């Protein structure tokens, strides 16, 4: 481990590991666990306890968790408030199904919708994000009586056969029929796409690209509000033209809807030009479609400035889908929509055995309380902005760090061969940097079409001291890589 990067102290002592030896676990994995569930790292981690932003492996080694179980541990591993609420409910009532009433579903539905603007007031609880997006597609089609749904290339909306039509990342596609009625449109990616510049996105860090906008626009950017439509961003204009092209060529005159993540998750924290979603929503509604915001990764205060990702784009969707951070690791998810859209599903039977069970609802309520009591939205903003600006210094120092982007604690570090070509850094090179970070005690996610982006999406309780440590570790790993490259 680098002598420079010193892990911040933690007074939590994990219990002693008492399960099978590591080698035996690998054997079971090989024989009894589906091989499609691939693992991270050459020597996969065997973790056995978590505490807030920390994870402990079977040998008692401590790691700073910057990926939060794929953006799922929102308030911290085993957060005492959430753990206590779950324990209390475990001893009281687990399961009734929706044919009876129980208190926690009503308390939770009221609490959750109090965070949402009108008319998003009706909740359908499910167990996973794929299930929620599946249901959102179904509702959009039922309500509009149309079929076609538009999504961005690079989107991830789940792995169910229905939702897989929206997921537009080649490695998730299997060679079976899926995605009938799903049309992809160009991703307005201001770093890697054909257009983009130095003022496009809602992030403390802009791209290294130069704007092709007029001087008047650039002069006005700092003065007017973000959503002033008096001046036009050239990149946004071009991407909107592409969106119109999709509407005019790939779908009928009327459509069922459009789905987008406010910031793309699996694709590596990709952000669109400011104002894009607002215009796209308008175009979709003109064609009778509903607008769906997939808040599975961006919801619950992670972006810092707002509680929901859609608010950062100044839009109100017709349907939102929630999962991951909603339960801090407990399997639960939700679709929230308007009364009218929800009614379209009530014409026939639709049932979910575990959705909205007493345990999930109690956990969900406790998570909302923890976010407020621990001031985690503000922490996401403060610590996230601090981290983005620190990482931007690494981008300025290293040619292979092409882009640093994001908002709050939803951050992407895109690795390239060089900043001019923006070609993705080959995975064997990134793998080494990523493995070195793990060996120094920092766990980071991966994303992007070429697996070229490091994803930083920690539990929202992390501190600036943790960030200093993490940035130092990443810095050390990059320097080590550059040293190796120079030696070759």
Tab-separated table of N, CA, C and O in Angstrom, residues 119-207:
chain	number	residue	atom	x	y	z
A	119	UNK	N	-48.656	15.867	-10.149
A	119	UNK	CA	-49.695	14.895	-9.773
A	119	UNK	C	-49.122	13.504	-9.457
A	119	UNK	O	-49.846	12.529	-9.522
A	120	UNK	N	-47.804	13.426	-9.114
A	120	UNK	CA	-47.188	12.114	-8.857
A	120	UNK	C	-47.515	11.661	-7.433
A	120	UNK	O	-46.731	11.839	-6.512
A	121	UNK	N	-48.703	11.088	-7.259
A	121	UNK	CA	-49.159	10.783	-5.903
A	121	UNK	C	-49.622	9.344	-5.697
A	121	UNK	O	-50.044	8.981	-4.609
A	122	UNK	N	-49.575	8.519	-6.748
A	122	UNK	CA	-50.075	7.148	-6.600
A	122	UNK	C	-48.923	6.151	-6.744
A	122	UNK	O	-48.167	6.188	-7.713
A	123	UNK	N	-48.807	5.264	-5.760
A	123	UNK	CA	-47.644	4.373	-5.646
A	123	UNK	C	-48.035	2.920	-5.902
A	123	UNK	O	-49.041	2.444	-5.372
A	124	UNK	N	-47.241	2.234	-6.697
A	124	UNK	CA	-47.361	0.782	-6.842
A	124	UNK	C	-46.012	0.206	-6.445
A	124	UNK	O	-45.008	0.447	-7.112
A	125	UNK	N	-45.972	-0.540	-5.343
A	125	UNK	CA	-44.700	-1.064	-4.828
A	125	UNK	C	-44.367	-2.429	-5.435
A	125	UNK	O	-45.222	-3.300	-5.541
A	126	UNK	N	-43.100	-2.571	-5.839
A	126	UNK	CA	-42.616	-3.836	-6.403
A	126	UNK	C	-41.337	-4.231	-5.656
A	126	UNK	O	-41.044	-3.663	-4.600
A	127	UNK	N	-40.577	-5.178	-6.210
A	127	UNK	CA	-39.403	-5.692	-5.486
A	127	UNK	C	-38.060	-5.381	-6.130
A	127	UNK	O	-37.031	-5.612	-5.519
A	128	UNK	N	-38.075	-4.888	-7.368
A	128	UNK	CA	-36.800	-4.596	-8.020
A	128	UNK	C	-37.002	-3.541	-9.100
A	128	UNK	O	-38.123	-3.325	-9.575
A	129	UNK	N	-35.917	-2.930	-9.511
A	129	UNK	CA	-35.972	-1.899	-10.538
A	129	UNK	C	-36.439	-2.431	-11.878
A	129	UNK	O	-37.204	-1.764	-12.587
A	130	UNK	N	-36.000	-3.630	-12.232
A	130	UNK	CA	-36.453	-4.227	-13.501
A	130	UNK	C	-37.973	-4.362	-13.484
A	130	UNK	O	-38.654	-4.050	-14.465
A	131	UNK	N	-38.481	-4.826	-12.348
A	131	UNK	CA	-39.923	-5.012	-12.188
A	131	UNK	C	-40.658	-3.663	-12.287
A	131	UNK	O	-41.731	-3.576	-12.896
A	132	UNK	N	-40.069	-2.638	-11.697
A	132	UNK	CA	-40.694	-1.313	-11.726
A	132	UNK	C	-40.718	-0.760	-13.154
A	132	UNK	O	-41.745	-0.232	-13.611
A	133	UNK	N	-39.602	-0.879	-13.879
A	133	UNK	CA	-39.567	-0.365	-15.248
A	133	UNK	C	-40.472	-1.170	-16.173
A	133	UNK	O	-41.102	-0.623	-17.079
A	134	UNK	N	-40.531	-2.460	-15.936
A	134	UNK	CA	-41.430	-3.343	-16.667
A	134	UNK	C	-42.871	-2.835	-16.525
A	134	UNK	O	-43.608	-2.695	-17.516
A	135	UNK	N	-43.252	-2.559	-15.281
A	135	UNK	CA	-44.607	-2.102	-14.992
A	135	UNK	C	-44.856	-0.703	-15.564
A	135	UNK	O	-45.940	-0.411	-16.074
A	136	UNK	N	-43.842	0.157	-15.510
A	136	UNK	CA	-43.992	1.507	-16.060
A	136	UNK	C	-44.253	1.444	-17.563
A	136	UNK	O	-45.097	2.176	-18.098
A	137	UNK	N	-43.537	0.552	-18.265
A	137	UNK	CA	-43.767	0.372	-19.714
A	137	UNK	C	-45.190	-0.096	-19.965
A	137	UNK	O	-45.880	0.392	-20.854
A	138	UNK	N	-45.597	-1.059	-19.158
A	138	UNK	CA	-46.928	-1.654	-19.287
A	138	UNK	C	-48.003	-0.581	-19.082
A	138	UNK	O	-48.948	-0.461	-19.867
A	139	UNK	N	-47.832	0.229	-18.034
A	139	UNK	CA	-48.797	1.310	-17.744
A	139	UNK	C	-48.827	2.346	-18.866
A	139	UNK	O	-49.899	2.824	-19.249
A	140	UNK	N	-47.656	2.704	-19.374
A	140	UNK	CA	-47.591	3.706	-20.449
A	140	UNK	C	-48.373	3.210	-21.667
A	140	UNK	O	-49.114	3.967	-22.304
A	141	UNK	N	-48.212	1.930	-21.970
A	141	UNK	CA	-48.903	1.360	-23.133
A	141	UNK	C	-50.402	1.235	-22.901
A	141	UNK	O	-51.215	1.527	-23.791
A	142	UNK	N	-50.770	0.823	-21.702
A	142	UNK	CA	-52.193	0.701	-21.388
A	142	UNK	C	-52.887	2.058	-21.410
A	142	UNK	O	-53.971	2.212	-21.966
A	143	UNK	N	-52.247	3.023	-20.785
A	143	UNK	CA	-52.865	4.342	-20.632
A	143	UNK	C	-53.009	5.069	-21.970
A	143	UNK	O	-54.055	5.641	-22.269
A	144	UNK	N	-51.964	5.015	-22.789
A	144	UNK	CA	-51.998	5.776	-24.050
A	144	UNK	C	-52.683	4.993	-25.170
A	144	UNK	O	-53.041	5.569	-26.194
A	145	UNK	N	-52.814	3.686	-24.975
A	145	UNK	CA	-53.296	2.791	-26.038
A	145	UNK	C	-52.359	2.822	-27.252
A	145	UNK	O	-52.757	2.547	-28.368
A	146	UNK	N	-51.128	3.235	-27.010
A	146	UNK	CA	-50.085	3.179	-28.042
A	146	UNK	C	-49.036	2.175	-27.597
A	146	UNK	O	-49.075	1.688	-26.474
A	147	UNK	N	-48.069	1.890	-28.489
A	147	UNK	CA	-47.149	0.807	-28.166
A	147	UNK	C	-45.676	1.217	-28.094
A	147	UNK	O	-44.913	0.706	-27.301
A	148	UNK	N	-45.276	2.156	-28.941
A	148	UNK	CA	-43.836	2.431	-29.092
A	148	UNK	C	-43.267	3.280	-27.958
A	148	UNK	O	-43.848	4.299	-27.572
A	149	UNK	N	-42.096	2.850	-27.472
A	149	UNK	CA	-41.408	3.579	-26.400
A	149	UNK	C	-39.997	3.914	-26.880
A	149	UNK	O	-39.319	3.071	-27.476
A	150	UNK	N	-39.580	5.146	-26.618
A	150	UNK	CA	-38.245	5.589	-27.045
A	150	UNK	C	-37.314	5.608	-25.840
A	150	UNK	O	-37.717	6.000	-24.736
A	151	UNK	N	-36.071	5.183	-26.068
A	151	UNK	CA	-35.071	5.216	-24.997
A	151	UNK	C	-33.726	5.629	-25.588
A	151	UNK	O	-33.540	5.590	-26.806
A	152	UNK	N	-32.804	6.028	-24.739
A	152	UNK	CA	-31.475	6.429	-25.192
A	152	UNK	C	-30.573	5.225	-25.414
A	152	UNK	O	-30.616	4.264	-24.639
A	153	UNK	N	-29.705	5.317	-26.397
A	153	UNK	CA	-28.611	4.339	-26.481
A	153	UNK	C	-27.732	4.514	-25.239
A	153	UNK	O	-27.545	5.632	-24.772
A	154	UNK	N	-27.245	3.411	-24.715
A	154	UNK	CA	-26.441	3.486	-23.498
A	154	UNK	C	-27.279	3.417	-22.231
A	154	UNK	O	-26.749	3.425	-21.127
A	155	UNK	N	-28.614	3.330	-22.399
A	155	UNK	CA	-29.503	3.280	-21.228
A	155	UNK	C	-29.464	1.907	-20.582
A	155	UNK	O	-29.231	0.902	-21.249
A	156	UNK	N	-29.694	1.884	-19.282
A	156	UNK	CA	-29.929	0.604	-18.592
A	156	UNK	C	-31.219	0.734	-17.799
A	156	UNK	O	-31.337	1.598	-16.923
A	157	UNK	N	-32.190	-0.110	-18.130
A	157	UNK	CA	-33.476	-0.053	-17.429
A	157	UNK	C	-33.908	-1.410	-16.891
A	157	UNK	O	-35.067	-1.599	-16.538
A	158	UNK	N	-32.970	-2.372	-16.838
A	158	UNK	CA	-33.324	-3.654	-16.230
A	158	UNK	C	-33.086	-4.824	-17.162
A	158	UNK	O	-32.742	-4.660	-18.339
A	159	UNK	N	-33.271	-6.018	-16.615
A	159	UNK	CA	-32.935	-7.236	-17.342
A	159	UNK	C	-34.109	-8.153	-17.620
A	159	UNK	O	-33.924	-9.240	-18.153
A	160	UNK	N	-35.338	-7.739	-17.273
A	160	UNK	CA	-36.491	-8.596	-17.592
A	160	UNK	C	-36.692	-8.551	-19.107
A	160	UNK	O	-36.298	-7.581	-19.747
A	161	UNK	N	-37.313	-9.583	-19.689
A	161	UNK	CA	-37.452	-9.589	-21.154
A	161	UNK	C	-38.100	-8.310	-21.697
A	161	UNK	O	-37.726	-7.827	-22.753
A	162	UNK	N	-39.061	-7.772	-20.963
A	162	UNK	CA	-39.752	-6.544	-21.386
A	162	UNK	C	-38.797	-5.350	-21.288
A	162	UNK	O	-38.616	-4.596	-22.230
A	163	UNK	N	-38.160	-5.189	-20.118
A	163	UNK	CA	-37.284	-4.034	-19.884
A	163	UNK	C	-36.003	-4.106	-20.709
A	163	UNK	O	-35.391	-3.084	-21.004
A	164	UNK	N	-35.616	-5.316	-21.098
A	164	UNK	CA	-34.400	-5.485	-21.882
A	164	UNK	C	-34.494	-4.769	-23.227
A	164	UNK	O	-33.480	-4.407	-23.818
A	165	UNK	N	-35.721	-4.555	-23.686
A	165	UNK	CA	-35.918	-3.792	-24.919
A	165	UNK	C	-35.440	-2.363	-24.777
A	165	UNK	O	-35.038	-1.722	-25.748
A	166	UNK	N	-35.483	-1.834	-23.548
A	166	UNK	CA	-35.058	-0.456	-23.296
A	166	UNK	C	-33.572	-0.384	-22.980
A	166	UNK	O	-32.943	0.647	-23.173
A	167	UNK	N	-33.044	-1.465	-22.419
A	167	UNK	CA	-31.631	-1.483	-22.043
A	167	UNK	C	-30.801	-1.554	-23.316
A	167	UNK	O	-30.902	-2.511	-24.070
A	168	UNK	N	-30.024	-0.500	-23.566
A	168	UNK	CA	-29.325	-0.395	-24.843
A	168	UNK	C	-27.822	-0.418	-24.659
A	168	UNK	O	-27.124	0.529	-24.992
A	169	UNK	N	-27.352	-1.475	-24.034
A	169	UNK	CA	-25.926	-1.716	-23.856
A	169	UNK	C	-25.701	-3.132	-24.370
A	169	UNK	O	-26.260	-4.090	-23.817
A	170	UNK	N	-24.939	-3.243	-25.446
A	170	UNK	CA	-24.831	-4.501	-26.171
A	170	UNK	C	-24.545	-5.721	-25.323
A	170	UNK	O	-25.115	-6.794	-25.543
A	171	UNK	N	-23.689	-5.576	-24.309
A	171	UNK	CA	-23.291	-6.759	-23.540
A	171	UNK	C	-24.438	-7.335	-22.705
A	171	UNK	O	-24.351	-8.464	-22.240
A	172	UNK	N	-25.521	-6.575	-22.538
A	172	UNK	CA	-26.679	-7.108	-21.801
A	172	UNK	C	-27.678	-7.796	-22.723
A	172	UNK	O	-28.632	-8.404	-22.275
A	173	UNK	N	-27.484	-7.653	-24.024
A	173	UNK	CA	-28.435	-8.221	-24.971
A	173	UNK	C	-28.148	-9.706	-25.172
A	173	UNK	O	-26.992	-10.107	-25.299
A	174	UNK	N	-29.199	-10.501	-25.185
A	174	UNK	CA	-29.059	-11.934	-25.473
A	174	UNK	C	-29.747	-12.176	-26.810
A	174	UNK	O	-30.642	-11.432	-27.190
A	175	UNK	N	-29.359	-13.236	-27.492
A	175	UNK	CA	-29.884	-13.442	-28.845
A	175	UNK	C	-31.281	-14.008	-28.898
A	175	UNK	O	-31.552	-14.970	-29.612
A	176	UNK	N	-32.195	-13.419	-28.103
A	176	UNK	CA	-33.592	-13.851	-28.175
A	176	UNK	C	-34.440	-12.620	-28.446
A	176	UNK	O	-34.017	-11.496	-28.177
A	177	UNK	N	-35.626	-12.842	-28.968
A	177	UNK	CA	-36.496	-11.719	-29.326
A	177	UNK	C	-36.776	-10.866	-28.097
A	177	UNK	O	-37.200	-11.356	-27.060
A	178	UNK	N	-36.477	-9.578	-28.218
A	178	UNK	CA	-36.862	-8.662	-27.147
A	178	UNK	C	-36.983	-7.279	-27.731
A	178	UNK	O	-36.492	-7.006	-28.823
A	179	UNK	N	-37.636	-6.394	-27.006
A	179	UNK	CA	-37.623	-4.999	-27.406
A	179	UNK	C	-38.541	-4.686	-28.559
A	179	UNK	O	-38.334	-3.715	-29.277
A	180	UNK	N	-39.584	-5.487	-28.741
A	180	UNK	CA	-40.549	-5.148	-29.776
A	180	UNK	C	-41.233	-3.855	-29.329
A	180	UNK	O	-41.685	-3.733	-28.198
A	181	UNK	N	-41.253	-2.867	-30.202
A	181	UNK	CA	-41.871	-1.591	-29.842
A	181	UNK	C	-40.963	-0.658	-29.063
A	181	UNK	O	-41.425	0.333	-28.512
A	182	UNK	N	-39.651	-0.990	-28.986
A	182	UNK	CA	-38.713	-0.080	-28.318
A	182	UNK	C	-37.767	0.497	-29.373
A	182	UNK	O	-37.154	-0.259	-30.126
A	183	UNK	N	-37.691	1.815	-29.435
A	183	UNK	CA	-36.786	2.457	-30.404
A	183	UNK	C	-35.726	3.240	-29.667
A	183	UNK	O	-36.049	4.053	-28.799
A	184	UNK	N	-34.462	3.008	-30.044
A	184	UNK	CA	-33.403	3.783	-29.396
A	184	UNK	C	-33.163	5.069	-30.173
A	184	UNK	O	-33.384	5.134	-31.384
A	185	UNK	N	-32.704	6.077	-29.465
A	185	UNK	CA	-32.350	7.341	-30.096
A	185	UNK	C	-30.942	7.729	-29.657
A	185	UNK	O	-30.442	7.193	-28.667
A	186	UNK	N	-30.314	8.646	-30.392
A	186	UNK	CA	-28.936	9.003	-30.077
A	186	UNK	C	-28.806	9.552	-28.661
A	186	UNK	O	-29.602	10.380	-28.231
A	187	UNK	N	-27.787	9.073	-27.974
A	187	UNK	CA	-27.508	9.559	-26.627
A	187	UNK	C	-26.851	10.946	-26.719
A	187	UNK	O	-25.812	11.088	-27.357
A	188	UNK	N	-27.435	11.958	-26.064
A	188	UNK	CA	-26.805	13.282	-26.100
A	188	UNK	C	-25.645	13.360	-25.102
A	188	UNK	O	-25.730	14.028	-24.069
A	189	UNK	N	-24.561	12.658	-25.433
A	189	UNK	CA	-23.395	12.560	-24.558
A	189	UNK	C	-22.410	13.659	-24.959
A	189	UNK	O	-21.789	13.591	-26.018
A	190	UNK	N	-22.276	14.666	-24.101
A	190	UNK	CA	-21.482	15.842	-24.492
A	190	UNK	C	-19.973	15.613	-24.401
A	190	UNK	O	-19.198	16.456	-24.830
A	191	UNK	N	-19.552	14.459	-23.881
A	191	UNK	CA	-18.118	14.138	-23.891
A	191	UNK	C	-17.763	13.264	-25.089
A	191	UNK	O	-16.860	13.565	-25.857
A	192	UNK	N	-18.509	12.155	-25.262
A	192	UNK	CA	-18.132	11.186	-26.284
A	192	UNK	C	-18.920	11.347	-27.579
A	192	UNK	O	-18.525	10.864	-28.638
A	193	UNK	N	-20.059	12.012	-27.529
A	193	UNK	CA	-20.913	12.148	-28.716
A	193	UNK	C	-20.342	13.138	-29.724
A	193	UNK	O	-19.320	13.772	-29.481
A	194	UNK	N	-21.025	13.284	-30.893
A	194	UNK	CA	-20.508	14.178	-31.934
A	194	UNK	C	-20.472	15.652	-31.531
A	194	UNK	O	-19.669	16.416	-32.048
A	195	UNK	N	-21.355	16.076	-30.623
A	195	UNK	CA	-21.376	17.482	-30.211
A	195	UNK	C	-21.197	17.592	-28.708
A	195	UNK	O	-21.633	16.737	-27.951
A	196	UNK	N	-20.588	18.663	-28.284
A	196	UNK	CA	-20.408	18.887	-26.848
A	196	UNK	C	-19.359	19.938	-26.651
A	196	UNK	O	-18.511	20.156	-27.521
A	197	UNK	N	-19.418	20.593	-25.501
A	197	UNK	CA	-18.446	21.657	-25.261
A	197	UNK	C	-18.214	21.883	-23.791
A	197	UNK	O	-18.391	20.986	-22.971
A	198	UNK	N	-17.852	23.109	-23.464
A	198	UNK	CA	-17.384	23.407	-22.108
A	198	UNK	C	-18.443	24.069	-21.231
A	198	UNK	O	-18.135	24.581	-20.175
A	199	UNK	N	-19.700	24.079	-21.702
A	199	UNK	CA	-20.759	24.690	-20.883
A	199	UNK	C	-22.048	23.894	-20.886
A	199	UNK	O	-23.087	24.398	-20.495
A	200	UNK	N	-21.981	22.638	-21.382
A	200	UNK	CA	-23.234	21.937	-21.690
A	200	UNK	C	-23.962	21.367	-20.491
A	200	UNK	O	-25.174	21.298	-20.471
A	201	UNK	N	-23.209	20.862	-19.511
A	201	UNK	CA	-23.892	19.982	-18.565
A	201	UNK	C	-24.002	20.580	-17.159
A	201	UNK	O	-23.256	21.469	-16.776
A	202	UNK	N	-24.924	20.024	-16.412
A	202	UNK	CA	-25.191	20.478	-15.052
A	202	UNK	C	-24.243	19.741	-14.104
A	202	UNK	O	-24.614	18.766	-13.461
A	203	UNK	N	-22.995	20.196	-14.072
A	203	UNK	CA	-21.974	19.551	-13.242
A	203	UNK	C	-20.942	20.591	-12.856
A	203	UNK	O	-20.696	21.526	-13.620
A	204	UNK	N	-20.335	20.453	-11.675
A	204	UNK	CA	-19.252	21.380	-11.301
A	204	UNK	C	-18.042	21.256	-12.230
A	204	UNK	O	-17.187	22.132	-12.249
A	205	UNK	N	-17.968	20.156	-13.006
A	205	UNK	CA	-16.831	19.944	-13.909
A	205	UNK	C	-17.371	19.784	-15.336
A	205	UNK	O	-18.237	18.951	-15.580
A	206	UNK	N	-16.853	20.588	-16.260
A	206	UNK	CA	-17.289	20.501	-17.654
A	206	UNK	C	-16.298	19.665	-18.464
A	206	UNK	O	-15.242	19.292	-17.964
A	207	UNK	N	-16.616	19.390	-19.728
A	207	UNK	CA	-15.722	18.555	-20.538
A	207	UNK	C	-14.492	19.361	-20.977
A	207	UNK	O	-14.477	20.582	-20.895
